[in-house]
XYZ file of C-alpha atoms in Angstrom:
332
model
C 0.000 0.000 0.000
C 1.027 3.628 -0.469
C 2.129 5.404 2.705
C 3.859 8.594 3.840
C 6.798 7.617 6.039
C 9.885 8.932 7.796
C 13.090 6.926 8.228
C 14.417 8.655 11.367
C 13.601 11.302 13.945
C 14.164 14.940 13.027
C 12.756 17.524 10.668
C 12.968 15.203 7.695
C 10.502 15.313 4.791
C 7.811 12.719 4.341
C 8.511 10.118 1.681
C 5.902 8.215 -0.298
C 6.809 4.539 0.035
C 5.260 1.133 -0.433
C 4.460 -0.615 2.849
C 2.782 -3.937 3.617
C -0.923 -3.838 4.311
C -1.348 -4.150 8.097
C -2.316 -7.461 9.667
C -5.790 -7.691 11.157
C -6.011 -8.953 14.743
C -9.148 -10.663 16.108
C -10.680 -7.424 17.439
C -9.431 -5.243 14.565
C -11.084 -3.872 11.491
C -9.157 -2.950 8.350
C -10.151 0.496 7.109
C -9.572 1.856 3.628
C -8.703 5.446 4.494
C -10.486 8.153 2.525
C -9.148 11.154 4.479
C -6.755 11.891 7.327
C -5.971 15.091 9.178
C -2.781 16.849 10.254
C -2.226 17.472 13.974
C 0.570 19.067 16.026
C 1.361 15.658 17.520
C 2.518 14.615 14.046
C 5.356 17.152 14.222
C 6.202 16.082 17.765
C 6.381 12.422 16.798
C 8.483 13.234 13.721
C 10.910 15.340 15.779
C 11.241 12.704 18.506
C 9.588 14.882 21.152
C 7.439 12.031 22.471
C 9.977 9.205 22.283
C 10.308 9.221 26.077
C 6.634 8.230 26.186
C 6.461 6.038 23.070
C 9.550 4.908 21.126
C 8.636 4.191 17.507
C 10.236 1.863 14.958
C 11.238 2.949 11.457
C 10.167 3.342 8.752
C 7.283 5.051 10.518
C 3.980 5.973 8.893
C 2.779 9.241 10.381
C -0.837 10.231 10.980
C -3.202 9.816 13.908
C -6.828 10.235 12.837
C -8.888 9.343 9.792
C -12.210 8.516 8.180
C -12.846 5.675 5.779
C -14.653 2.441 4.886
C -14.212 -0.933 6.601
C -12.995 -3.556 4.111
C -12.217 -6.444 6.496
C -13.121 -7.419 10.064
C -11.383 -9.683 12.572
C -13.228 -12.810 13.680
C -13.999 -11.367 17.142
C -15.387 -8.017 15.942
C -18.960 -7.390 17.122
C -19.763 -3.709 16.518
C -18.940 -3.204 12.842
C -19.166 -4.896 9.465
C -17.604 -4.569 6.042
C -18.920 -1.474 4.285
C -19.406 0.671 7.396
C -18.214 4.263 7.110
C -16.221 5.020 10.271
C -13.903 7.550 11.827
C -11.406 7.291 14.651
C -8.101 7.999 16.302
C -5.450 5.297 16.039
C -3.862 3.810 19.141
C -0.606 5.535 20.039
C 1.514 2.466 19.356
C -0.295 1.728 16.062
C -0.406 5.107 14.344
C -0.159 5.459 10.575
C -3.158 7.129 8.966
C -1.152 8.765 6.155
C -1.642 5.563 4.195
C -4.181 3.671 2.114
C -5.159 1.312 4.957
C -5.000 1.008 8.727
C -5.839 -1.855 11.096
C -7.454 -0.590 14.274
C -9.223 -2.064 17.286
C -12.984 -1.688 17.029
C -13.087 0.053 20.427
C -11.279 3.046 18.901
C -13.925 3.642 16.221
C -17.344 5.166 15.762
C -19.658 5.308 12.779
C -18.966 8.404 10.705
C -21.538 11.165 11.264
C -23.940 10.857 8.360
C -24.028 14.618 7.840
C -20.251 14.896 7.277
C -18.034 14.155 4.302
C -15.021 11.917 4.857
C -12.785 14.984 4.852
C -14.908 16.723 7.482
C -15.113 13.595 9.621
C -11.343 13.043 9.455
C -10.791 16.489 10.959
C -12.603 15.575 14.172
C -11.244 12.565 16.125
C -7.972 13.807 17.629
C -9.034 17.380 18.388
C -12.471 16.189 19.447
C -11.280 13.524 21.861
C -8.512 15.738 23.223
C -10.934 18.570 23.914
C -13.571 16.263 25.386
C -11.059 14.705 27.750
C -9.615 18.108 28.679
C -12.937 19.801 29.430
C -15.065 16.863 30.580
C -12.651 14.396 32.164
C -9.832 16.578 33.537
C -11.372 19.995 34.195
C -14.774 18.420 34.939
C -16.271 21.703 33.789
C -19.869 22.491 34.690
C -22.324 24.983 33.140
C -21.552 28.590 33.968
C -17.858 28.092 34.670
C -15.295 30.334 32.981
C -12.665 28.665 30.784
C -9.786 30.097 28.766
C -9.004 28.212 25.567
C -5.676 29.214 24.065
C -5.260 29.664 20.280
C -8.960 29.586 19.496
C -8.576 29.804 15.714
C -6.362 26.729 15.475
C -7.377 23.163 14.795
C -7.859 22.285 18.458
C -9.262 25.650 19.479
C -12.009 25.783 16.865
C -13.384 22.474 18.122
C -12.828 23.216 21.823
C -14.748 26.502 21.708
C -17.791 24.777 20.219
C -17.617 21.927 22.707
C -17.267 24.304 25.643
C -20.317 26.281 24.521
C -22.281 23.040 24.064
C -21.347 22.253 27.685
C -22.690 25.629 28.847
C -19.354 27.284 29.639
C -18.269 30.924 29.427
C -15.367 30.925 26.979
C -12.491 33.316 26.581
C -9.939 32.670 23.877
C -6.827 34.155 22.332
C -6.610 34.883 18.611
C -5.097 37.359 16.200
C -7.274 39.972 14.540
C -7.390 37.701 11.472
C -9.033 34.961 13.543
C -11.418 37.215 15.473
C -14.482 36.732 13.280
C -13.991 32.957 13.168
C -13.795 32.437 16.939
C -16.697 34.845 17.460
C -18.807 32.819 15.027
C -18.011 29.682 17.039
C -19.394 31.266 20.207
C -16.401 32.718 22.088
C -17.659 35.153 24.739
C -14.411 37.103 25.132
C -11.569 37.381 22.616
C -8.075 38.576 23.468
C -5.857 39.688 20.595
C -2.577 38.131 21.711
C -0.608 40.567 19.548
C -1.885 43.654 21.343
C -3.131 42.391 24.729
C -1.699 40.227 27.503
C -4.352 37.691 28.467
C -2.927 37.381 31.990
C -3.506 41.107 32.562
C -7.079 41.024 31.253
C -8.551 37.811 32.680
C -9.014 36.958 36.368
C -10.595 34.266 38.545
C -11.097 31.693 35.812
C -12.090 28.156 36.729
C -9.819 26.520 34.197
C -7.436 26.903 31.285
C -7.117 24.616 28.269
C -3.546 25.240 27.141
C -2.523 24.329 23.591
C 0.711 26.336 23.417
C 2.933 25.460 26.381
C 6.081 27.289 27.472
C 5.725 30.773 28.929
C 2.109 31.000 27.735
C 1.301 28.022 29.951
C 3.159 29.498 32.924
C 1.396 32.853 32.573
C -1.910 30.983 32.688
C -1.456 30.243 36.386
C -2.032 33.942 37.138
C -5.610 33.954 35.851
C -6.934 30.821 37.570
C -8.745 31.052 40.887
C -7.444 29.047 43.872
C -8.682 25.500 43.487
C -8.862 25.844 39.710
C -7.208 23.681 37.104
C -4.930 23.994 34.074
C -4.801 21.200 31.518
C -2.157 21.298 28.795
C -1.502 19.267 25.678
C 1.652 21.248 24.845
C 3.388 21.558 28.208
C 5.679 18.967 29.728
C 4.577 15.818 31.573
C 4.995 16.160 35.338
C 5.643 13.594 38.034
C 1.944 12.874 38.573
C 1.593 12.063 34.900
C 4.665 9.818 34.979
C 3.269 7.894 37.920
C -0.212 7.480 36.414
C 1.248 6.562 33.023
C 3.538 4.014 34.711
C 6.586 5.552 33.086
C 8.981 3.996 35.563
C 11.123 5.497 38.324
C 13.733 7.195 36.133
C 11.344 8.789 33.651
C 8.923 9.879 36.361
C 11.701 11.628 38.255
C 12.948 13.217 35.031
C 9.439 14.597 34.479
C 9.466 15.976 38.024
C 12.765 17.756 37.390
C 11.610 19.181 34.064
C 8.445 20.640 35.610
C 9.838 22.089 38.835
C 8.690 25.556 37.795
C 5.151 24.374 37.061
C 5.060 22.602 40.440
C 6.182 25.800 42.159
C 3.459 27.746 40.333
C 0.879 25.159 41.381
C 1.742 25.729 45.030
C 1.992 29.493 44.726
C -1.407 29.902 43.077
C -3.091 26.828 44.637
C -3.894 25.540 41.154
C -3.644 22.006 39.732
C -1.649 21.385 36.546
C -2.345 18.313 34.405
C -0.528 17.190 31.281
C -2.975 15.421 28.963
C -1.867 12.608 26.679
C -5.141 11.842 24.942
C -6.416 8.269 24.698
C -8.489 6.944 21.779
C -12.115 6.104 22.564
C -14.908 5.049 20.258
C -17.466 5.619 23.016
C -16.440 9.245 23.439
C -16.509 9.715 19.676
C -20.138 8.570 19.764
C -20.913 11.411 22.211
C -19.165 13.847 19.885
C -21.196 12.503 16.969
C -24.394 13.415 18.820
C -23.272 17.043 19.138
C -22.345 17.083 15.455
C -25.650 15.603 14.304
C -27.625 18.128 16.362
C -25.662 20.994 14.806
C -23.925 22.111 17.999
C -20.479 21.328 16.604
C -19.311 21.677 13.022
C -15.944 20.925 11.436
C -13.706 23.885 10.651
C -11.335 23.081 7.799
C -8.753 25.479 6.431
C -7.376 23.454 3.494
C -7.612 20.025 1.915
C -4.520 18.580 0.220
C -4.237 15.498 -2.010
C -2.327 12.583 -0.493
C 0.695 13.189 -2.729
C 1.106 16.661 -1.191
C 1.284 15.429 2.405
C 4.599 17.188 3.023
C 3.173 20.530 1.887
C 0.149 19.947 4.141
C 2.417 19.218 7.086
C 4.464 22.349 6.449
C 1.374 24.542 6.152
C -0.083 23.193 9.373
C 3.242 23.604 11.170
C 3.484 27.238 10.024
C 0.712 28.187 12.428
C -1.232 30.071 9.742
C -4.073 27.571 9.462
C -7.504 28.590 10.723
C -9.044 25.245 11.602
C -7.852 21.853 10.408
C -5.655 20.767 7.501
C -6.816 17.519 5.861
C -5.320 14.963 3.479
C -7.639 13.550 0.852
C -6.782 9.926 0.096
C -9.625 9.087 -2.281
């Protein structure tokens, strides 16, 4: 099968190669991929930024979420059948959606929303599950609470704003003037132009922050959260609590503690909890997301669609930070 692969860690270009069609385990389905989307985790995997958490073998097919048609089912599969249109997020140790086919456990899948094209559906799983787990599972946000979502015009932010509003939250977000109209149309209640305003000087007493940027932006977020509040980040560093819960082992867990000493100090100073989120695939949670999509509360936001052969250009455009919404690869 055709696939977009890398042969080593680093900022190396994707190569179109021929790879064997994946084997189908008893609980797997084999999906013919019609579309896949680009996500920041793709750059992190390529650059080796997550190899402490998951070491990959080469050649490595990149890509984490997709939509397509089931063409084969394992003998123990109960939920799906050949011909079903599905979408999902691959397991972290079985990624590879920049390809013609992927084998994936049925528990990681949901039926594709009938109202969406394959390209639209492919834009949802990773950002949708990440945002659901950040807002629902980690922050445990309840109606009326105030949440800051960083980078609201990006691929994650455009979904997270809609989800937060569907959950009844008051949403502030950061965006440039070019993204203002987009995030306003998605329901953001307060918009901070990060080029002219400092969000940590404008916002106060927020219940939570959904950080998608990391670094100093993450650390400044501690200033706006009320005591007892919570910050969840997908772009910061794992801390010791994460290492322990992820069963990373003694050495890695202590390395995480050392790397996040400043965040731990800020937690204590502001009496705020910091959580690093490493999203997990879930077909059941995708089914909840499908309900919001089918009722019109959440809609895909796509910036550009590239043909499969232009995967490298798609990756570069997404990595540039200019995209408003998701960047999608069209396989079929």
